mmCIF file of C-alpha atoms in Angstrom:
data_model
loop_
_atom_site.group_PDB
_atom_site.id
_atom_site.type_symbol
_atom_site.label_atom_id
_atom_site.label_comp_id
_atom_site.label_asym_id
_atom_site.label_seq_id
_atom_site.Cartn_x
_atom_site.Cartn_y
_atom_site.Cartn_z
ATOM 1 C CA GLN A 1 15.554 4.602 -28.531
ATOM 2 C CA LYS A 2 14.023 4.087 -25.085
ATOM 3 C CA GLU A 3 13.115 0.530 -24.136
ATOM 4 C CA VAL A 4 9.477 1.452 -23.573
ATOM 5 C CA GLU A 5 7.683 4.233 -25.439
ATOM 6 C CA GLN A 6 4.329 5.630 -24.408
ATOM 7 C CA ASP A 7 2.519 8.661 -25.801
ATOM 8 C CA PRO A 8 2.090 11.107 -22.884
ATOM 9 C CA GLY A 9 -1.153 12.555 -24.242
ATOM 10 C CA PRO A 10 -3.147 14.184 -22.818
ATOM 11 C CA LEU A 11 -6.058 12.181 -24.107
ATOM 12 C CA SER A 12 -9.524 13.700 -23.615
ATOM 13 C CA VAL A 13 -12.705 11.709 -24.262
ATOM 14 C CA PRO A 14 -16.407 12.043 -23.395
ATOM 15 C CA GLU A 15 -18.006 9.738 -20.862
ATOM 16 C CA GLY A 16 -18.968 6.408 -22.397
ATOM 17 C CA ALA A 17 -16.227 6.424 -25.039
ATOM 18 C CA ILE A 18 -13.918 3.507 -25.695
ATOM 19 C CA VAL A 19 -10.352 4.425 -24.806
ATOM 20 C CA SER A 20 -7.255 2.860 -26.317
ATOM 21 C CA LEU A 21 -3.887 3.286 -24.606
ATOM 22 C CA ASN A 22 -0.727 1.888 -26.135
ATOM 23 C CA CYS A 23 2.948 1.198 -25.558
ATOM 24 C CA THR A 24 5.697 -0.047 -27.805
ATOM 25 C CA TYR A 25 8.895 -1.673 -26.667
ATOM 26 C CA SER A 26 12.196 -2.757 -28.120
ATOM 27 C CA ASN A 27 13.382 -5.612 -25.867
ATOM 28 C CA SER A 28 12.138 -8.930 -27.258
ATOM 29 C CA ALA A 29 12.963 -10.612 -23.927
ATOM 30 C CA PHE A 30 10.034 -8.902 -22.183
ATOM 31 C CA GLN A 31 7.447 -11.465 -21.134
ATOM 32 C CA TYR A 32 5.492 -9.813 -18.322
ATOM 33 C CA PHE A 33 3.305 -6.826 -19.140
ATOM 34 C CA MET A 34 1.454 -4.650 -16.707
ATOM 35 C CA TRP A 35 -0.762 -1.594 -16.644
ATOM 36 C CA TYR A 36 -0.835 0.705 -13.653
ATOM 37 C CA ARG A 37 -3.253 3.548 -12.962
ATOM 38 C CA GLN A 38 -2.033 6.598 -11.059
ATOM 39 C CA TYR A 39 -4.318 9.266 -9.684
ATOM 40 C CA SER A 40 -2.936 12.715 -8.924
ATOM 41 C CA ARG A 41 -0.705 12.758 -5.821
ATOM 42 C CA LYS A 42 -1.141 9.017 -5.339
ATOM 43 C CA GLY A 43 1.034 5.977 -5.959
ATOM 44 C CA PRO A 44 0.484 3.769 -9.014
ATOM 45 C CA GLU A 45 -1.940 0.879 -8.555
ATOM 46 C CA LEU A 46 -1.679 -2.361 -10.485
ATOM 47 C CA LEU A 47 -4.592 -2.628 -12.897
ATOM 48 C CA MET A 48 -3.814 -5.476 -15.272
ATOM 49 C CA TYR A 49 -1.117 -8.132 -15.477
ATOM 50 C CA THR A 50 -0.447 -10.300 -18.527
ATOM 51 C CA TYR A 51 2.118 -12.953 -19.219
ATOM 52 C CA SER A 52 3.327 -13.355 -22.817
ATOM 53 C CA SER A 53 0.954 -12.714 -25.724
ATOM 54 C CA GLY A 54 -2.822 -12.612 -25.834
ATOM 55 C CA ASN A 55 -5.735 -10.832 -24.275
ATOM 56 C CA LYS A 56 -6.949 -10.462 -20.724
ATOM 57 C CA GLU A 57 -10.252 -8.974 -19.683
ATOM 58 C CA ASP A 58 -11.335 -7.620 -16.316
ATOM 59 C CA GLY A 59 -14.636 -5.803 -16.234
ATOM 60 C CA ARG A 60 -14.426 -2.752 -18.480
ATOM 61 C CA PHE A 61 -10.681 -3.216 -19.018
ATOM 62 C CA THR A 62 -8.979 -5.363 -21.662
ATOM 63 C CA ALA A 63 -5.218 -5.757 -21.998
ATOM 64 C CA GLN A 64 -3.705 -6.985 -25.250
ATOM 65 C CA VAL A 65 -0.145 -8.035 -25.961
ATOM 66 C CA ASP A 66 1.259 -8.502 -29.458
ATOM 67 C CA LYS A 67 4.819 -9.730 -29.007
ATOM 68 C CA SER A 68 5.443 -10.030 -32.748
ATOM 69 C CA SER A 69 4.862 -6.278 -33.109
ATOM 70 C CA LYS A 70 6.258 -5.424 -29.642
ATOM 71 C CA TYR A 71 3.048 -3.565 -28.909
ATOM 72 C CA ILE A 72 0.700 -3.632 -25.935
ATOM 73 C CA SER A 73 -2.673 -1.996 -25.467
ATOM 74 C CA LEU A 74 -5.174 -1.253 -22.739
ATOM 75 C CA PHE A 75 -8.796 -0.720 -23.738
ATOM 76 C CA ILE A 76 -11.328 0.891 -21.440
ATOM 77 C CA ARG A 77 -14.975 0.416 -22.384
ATOM 78 C CA ASP A 78 -17.757 2.742 -21.259
ATOM 79 C CA SER A 79 -15.216 5.176 -19.820
ATOM 80 C CA GLN A 80 -16.191 7.058 -16.669
ATOM 81 C CA PRO A 81 -14.963 10.352 -15.158
ATOM 82 C CA SER A 82 -13.420 8.231 -12.392
ATOM 83 C CA ASP A 83 -11.113 6.722 -15.034
ATOM 84 C CA SER A 84 -9.390 10.110 -15.356
ATOM 85 C CA ALA A 85 -5.819 9.355 -14.325
ATOM 86 C CA THR A 86 -2.378 8.638 -15.715
ATOM 87 C CA TYR A 87 -1.926 5.137 -17.088
ATOM 88 C CA LEU A 88 1.541 3.596 -17.037
ATOM 89 C CA CYS A 89 2.589 0.513 -18.900
ATOM 90 C CA ALA A 90 5.385 -1.598 -17.442
ATOM 91 C CA MET A 91 7.186 -4.729 -18.517
ATOM 92 C CA SER A 92 9.990 -7.073 -17.598
ATOM 93 C CA ALA A 93 11.840 -10.109 -18.820
ATOM 94 C CA GLY A 94 10.926 -11.755 -15.540
ATOM 95 C CA GLN A 95 14.204 -13.317 -14.531
ATOM 96 C CA ALA A 96 15.248 -12.806 -10.945
ATOM 97 C CA GLY A 97 17.114 -9.565 -10.568
ATOM 98 C CA THR A 98 15.679 -7.887 -13.673
ATOM 99 C CA ALA A 99 13.901 -4.601 -13.157
ATOM 100 C CA LEU A 100 10.419 -3.618 -14.238
ATOM 101 C CA ILE A 101 10.670 -0.927 -16.936
ATOM 102 C CA PHE A 102 7.923 1.686 -16.933
ATOM 103 C CA GLY A 103 6.600 3.889 -19.705
ATOM 104 C CA LYS A 104 6.232 7.551 -18.809
ATOM 105 C CA GLY A 105 2.478 7.344 -18.708
ATOM 106 C CA THR A 106 -0.512 8.648 -20.679
ATOM 107 C CA THR A 107 -2.778 11.179 -19.003
ATOM 108 C CA LEU A 108 -6.470 10.474 -19.629
ATOM 109 C CA SER A 109 -9.337 12.859 -18.961
ATOM 110 C CA VAL A 110 -12.938 11.633 -19.229
ATOM 111 C CA SER A 111 -15.516 14.393 -19.234
ATOM 112 C CA SER A 112 -19.130 13.935 -18.102
ATOM 113 C CA ASP B 1 -7.297 -2.831 2.896
ATOM 114 C CA ALA B 2 -3.588 -3.505 3.412
ATOM 115 C CA ARG B 3 -1.453 -0.526 2.440
ATOM 116 C CA VAL B 4 2.165 0.457 1.994
ATOM 117 C CA THR B 5 2.822 3.359 4.341
ATOM 118 C CA GLN B 6 5.411 6.007 3.568
ATOM 119 C CA THR B 7 6.643 8.818 5.783
ATOM 120 C CA PRO B 8 6.997 11.726 5.529
ATOM 121 C CA ARG B 9 4.519 12.574 2.768
ATOM 122 C CA HIS B 10 6.299 15.853 2.077
ATOM 123 C CA LYS B 11 9.797 17.071 2.821
ATOM 124 C CA VAL B 12 11.383 20.418 2.043
ATOM 125 C CA THR B 13 14.980 20.940 3.037
ATOM 126 C CA GLU B 14 18.115 22.750 2.010
ATOM 127 C CA MET B 15 20.885 21.397 -0.145
ATOM 128 C CA GLY B 16 23.452 19.460 1.832
ATOM 129 C CA GLN B 17 21.043 18.201 4.461
ATOM 130 C CA GLU B 18 20.452 14.520 5.172
ATOM 131 C CA VAL B 19 17.069 13.169 4.139
ATOM 132 C CA THR B 20 15.578 9.924 5.440
ATOM 133 C CA MET B 21 12.453 8.399 3.933
ATOM 134 C CA ARG B 22 10.693 5.464 5.548
ATOM 135 C CA CYS B 23 8.439 2.736 4.264
ATOM 136 C CA GLN B 24 6.335 0.116 5.973
ATOM 137 C CA PRO B 25 5.580 -2.632 3.446
ATOM 138 C CA ILE B 26 2.430 -4.712 3.549
ATOM 139 C CA LEU B 27 2.715 -7.339 6.265
ATOM 140 C CA GLY B 28 3.904 -10.599 4.771
ATOM 141 C CA HIS B 29 5.283 -9.079 1.577
ATOM 142 C CA ASN B 30 8.887 -10.146 1.093
ATOM 143 C CA THR B 31 9.907 -7.878 -1.812
ATOM 144 C CA VAL B 32 10.330 -4.132 -1.344
ATOM 145 C CA PHE B 33 11.103 -1.588 -4.062
ATOM 146 C CA TRP B 34 12.199 2.050 -4.063
ATOM 147 C CA TYR B 35 11.274 4.155 -7.118
ATOM 148 C CA ARG B 36 11.790 7.795 -8.023
ATOM 149 C CA GLN B 37 9.343 9.666 -10.267
ATOM 150 C CA THR B 38 10.072 12.891 -12.147
ATOM 151 C CA MET B 39 8.379 14.536 -15.103
ATOM 152 C CA MET B 40 11.480 14.139 -17.243
ATOM 153 C CA GLN B 41 12.438 10.552 -16.449
ATOM 154 C CA GLY B 42 9.169 9.009 -15.326
ATOM 155 C CA LEU B 43 9.315 6.163 -12.810
ATOM 156 C CA GLU B 44 12.804 4.780 -12.218
ATOM 157 C CA LEU B 45 13.828 1.888 -10.010
ATOM 158 C CA LEU B 46 16.430 2.850 -7.430
ATOM 159 C CA ALA B 47 16.752 -0.378 -5.443
ATOM 160 C CA TYR B 48 14.896 -3.454 -4.334
ATOM 161 C CA PHE B 49 15.099 -6.059 -1.604
ATOM 162 C CA ARG B 50 13.891 -9.593 -1.228
ATOM 163 C CA ASN B 51 13.675 -11.100 2.236
ATOM 164 C CA ARG B 52 15.499 -7.952 3.422
ATOM 165 C CA ALA B 53 18.558 -8.654 1.238
ATOM 166 C CA PRO B 54 19.415 -6.079 -1.446
ATOM 167 C CA LEU B 55 18.987 -7.588 -4.936
ATOM 168 C CA ASP B 56 19.583 -4.602 -7.163
ATOM 169 C CA ASP B 57 20.647 -1.065 -6.349
ATOM 170 C CA SER B 58 22.164 -0.218 -9.711
ATOM 171 C CA GLY B 59 19.729 2.661 -10.211
ATOM 172 C CA MET B 60 20.915 4.462 -7.118
ATOM 173 C CA PRO B 61 23.752 7.037 -6.995
ATOM 174 C CA LYS B 62 25.898 5.170 -4.485
ATOM 175 C CA ASP B 63 27.936 8.138 -3.352
ATOM 176 C CA ARG B 64 24.936 9.815 -1.740
ATOM 177 C CA PHE B 65 22.060 7.336 -1.573
ATOM 178 C CA SER B 66 21.698 4.324 0.678
ATOM 179 C CA ALA B 67 18.840 1.881 1.156
ATOM 180 C CA GLU B 68 18.376 -0.561 4.008
ATOM 181 C CA MET B 69 15.831 -2.864 5.591
ATOM 182 C CA PRO B 70 16.577 -2.953 9.311
ATOM 183 C CA ASP B 71 13.689 -5.381 9.769
ATOM 184 C CA ALA B 72 10.816 -6.865 7.782
ATOM 185 C CA THR B 73 8.484 -4.008 8.663
ATOM 186 C CA LEU B 74 10.738 -1.083 7.792
ATOM 187 C CA ALA B 75 12.667 0.023 4.716
ATOM 188 C CA THR B 76 14.653 3.258 4.623
ATOM 189 C CA LEU B 77 16.101 5.393 1.849
ATOM 190 C CA LYS B 78 18.670 7.996 2.826
ATOM 191 C CA ILE B 79 20.231 10.810 0.850
ATOM 192 C CA GLN B 80 23.336 12.464 2.251
ATOM 193 C CA PRO B 81 24.201 15.103 1.192
ATOM 194 C CA SER B 82 21.034 16.070 -0.692
ATOM 195 C CA GLU B 83 21.166 18.104 -3.908
ATOM 196 C CA PRO B 84 18.482 20.076 -5.801
ATOM 197 C CA ARG B 85 18.468 17.432 -8.570
ATOM 198 C CA ASP B 86 17.196 14.914 -5.997
ATOM 199 C CA SER B 87 13.849 16.750 -5.935
ATOM 200 C CA ALA B 88 11.256 14.171 -6.986
ATOM 201 C CA VAL B 89 8.529 11.922 -5.637
ATOM 202 C CA TYR B 90 9.962 8.780 -4.050
ATOM 203 C CA PHE B 91 7.757 5.714 -3.969
ATOM 204 C CA CYS B 92 8.063 2.523 -2.009
ATOM 205 C CA ALA B 93 6.271 -0.577 -3.243
ATOM 206 C CA SER B 94 6.005 -4.145 -2.011
ATOM 207 C CA GLY B 95 5.142 -7.504 -3.487
ATOM 208 C CA GLY B 96 4.226 -10.863 -2.069
ATOM 209 C CA ALA B 97 6.057 -14.137 -2.499
ATOM 210 C CA GLY B 98 5.861 -15.398 -6.052
ATOM 211 C CA THR B 99 5.292 -11.996 -7.639
ATOM 212 C CA GLY B 100 8.871 -11.723 -8.794
ATOM 213 C CA GLU B 101 9.935 -8.268 -9.826
ATOM 214 C CA GLN B 102 6.395 -6.932 -10.202
ATOM 215 C CA PRO B 103 5.562 -4.419 -7.473
ATOM 216 C CA GLN B 104 2.011 -5.082 -6.470
ATOM 217 C CA HIS B 105 1.272 -2.242 -4.108
ATOM 218 C CA PHE B 106 2.695 1.275 -4.026
ATOM 219 C CA GLY B 107 2.649 3.764 -1.196
ATOM 220 C CA ASP B 108 1.529 7.327 -1.872
ATOM 221 C CA GLY B 109 5.092 8.594 -1.993
ATOM 222 C CA THR B 110 7.318 11.170 -0.341
ATOM 223 C CA ARG B 111 7.353 14.448 -2.237
ATOM 224 C CA LEU B 112 10.890 15.776 -1.766
ATOM 225 C CA SER B 113 12.039 19.315 -2.533
ATOM 226 C CA ILE B 114 15.676 20.274 -2.098
ATOM 227 C CA LEU B 115 16.242 24.018 -2.136
#
């Protein structure tokens, strides 16, 4: 079993839909959880950053972490065509010298 | 906007040749990461530096890959000799003090093809 699992999609939704993206993980030591957005032929950009459990909201984006279920989610409200990209989850235990582990990414397409 | 700059953006070369990829991290960032992205494996950490000192290079095939930071404004990743399985997109990322192991800003990558 991989440390971080993410459904690759693709996920296709109409403009205005609510999008739910998810990752599961196996390492209970993970404390830092991130979502990156990657447009085609570009580097990933950090979208959301959460420490431990709970929710974090930033505009149309909400990140949720459920450590008891080892499950994290990213919700996008009122999705736009400009949200079409690959979304990567990433997580780490946070101690110095420990690497950030990435999911393989979910490809999202929002049609107008 | 501050950016991580990577050169070259594309590189096509023959097996056995030396490849050098360069990265200019964001000024003031003290942590620099090298990642490799493929369809099969996704994004994998190759090596990272803090204050120019290597902290972890366990993801890097040591017999052919080497990573260095000659100064605070330049990081290099070399492959010698290159092999077709090295074909991938190589990303550099940097992070500021206090961001730990979380890369904050990625460059747009070097797309490497080894024939």
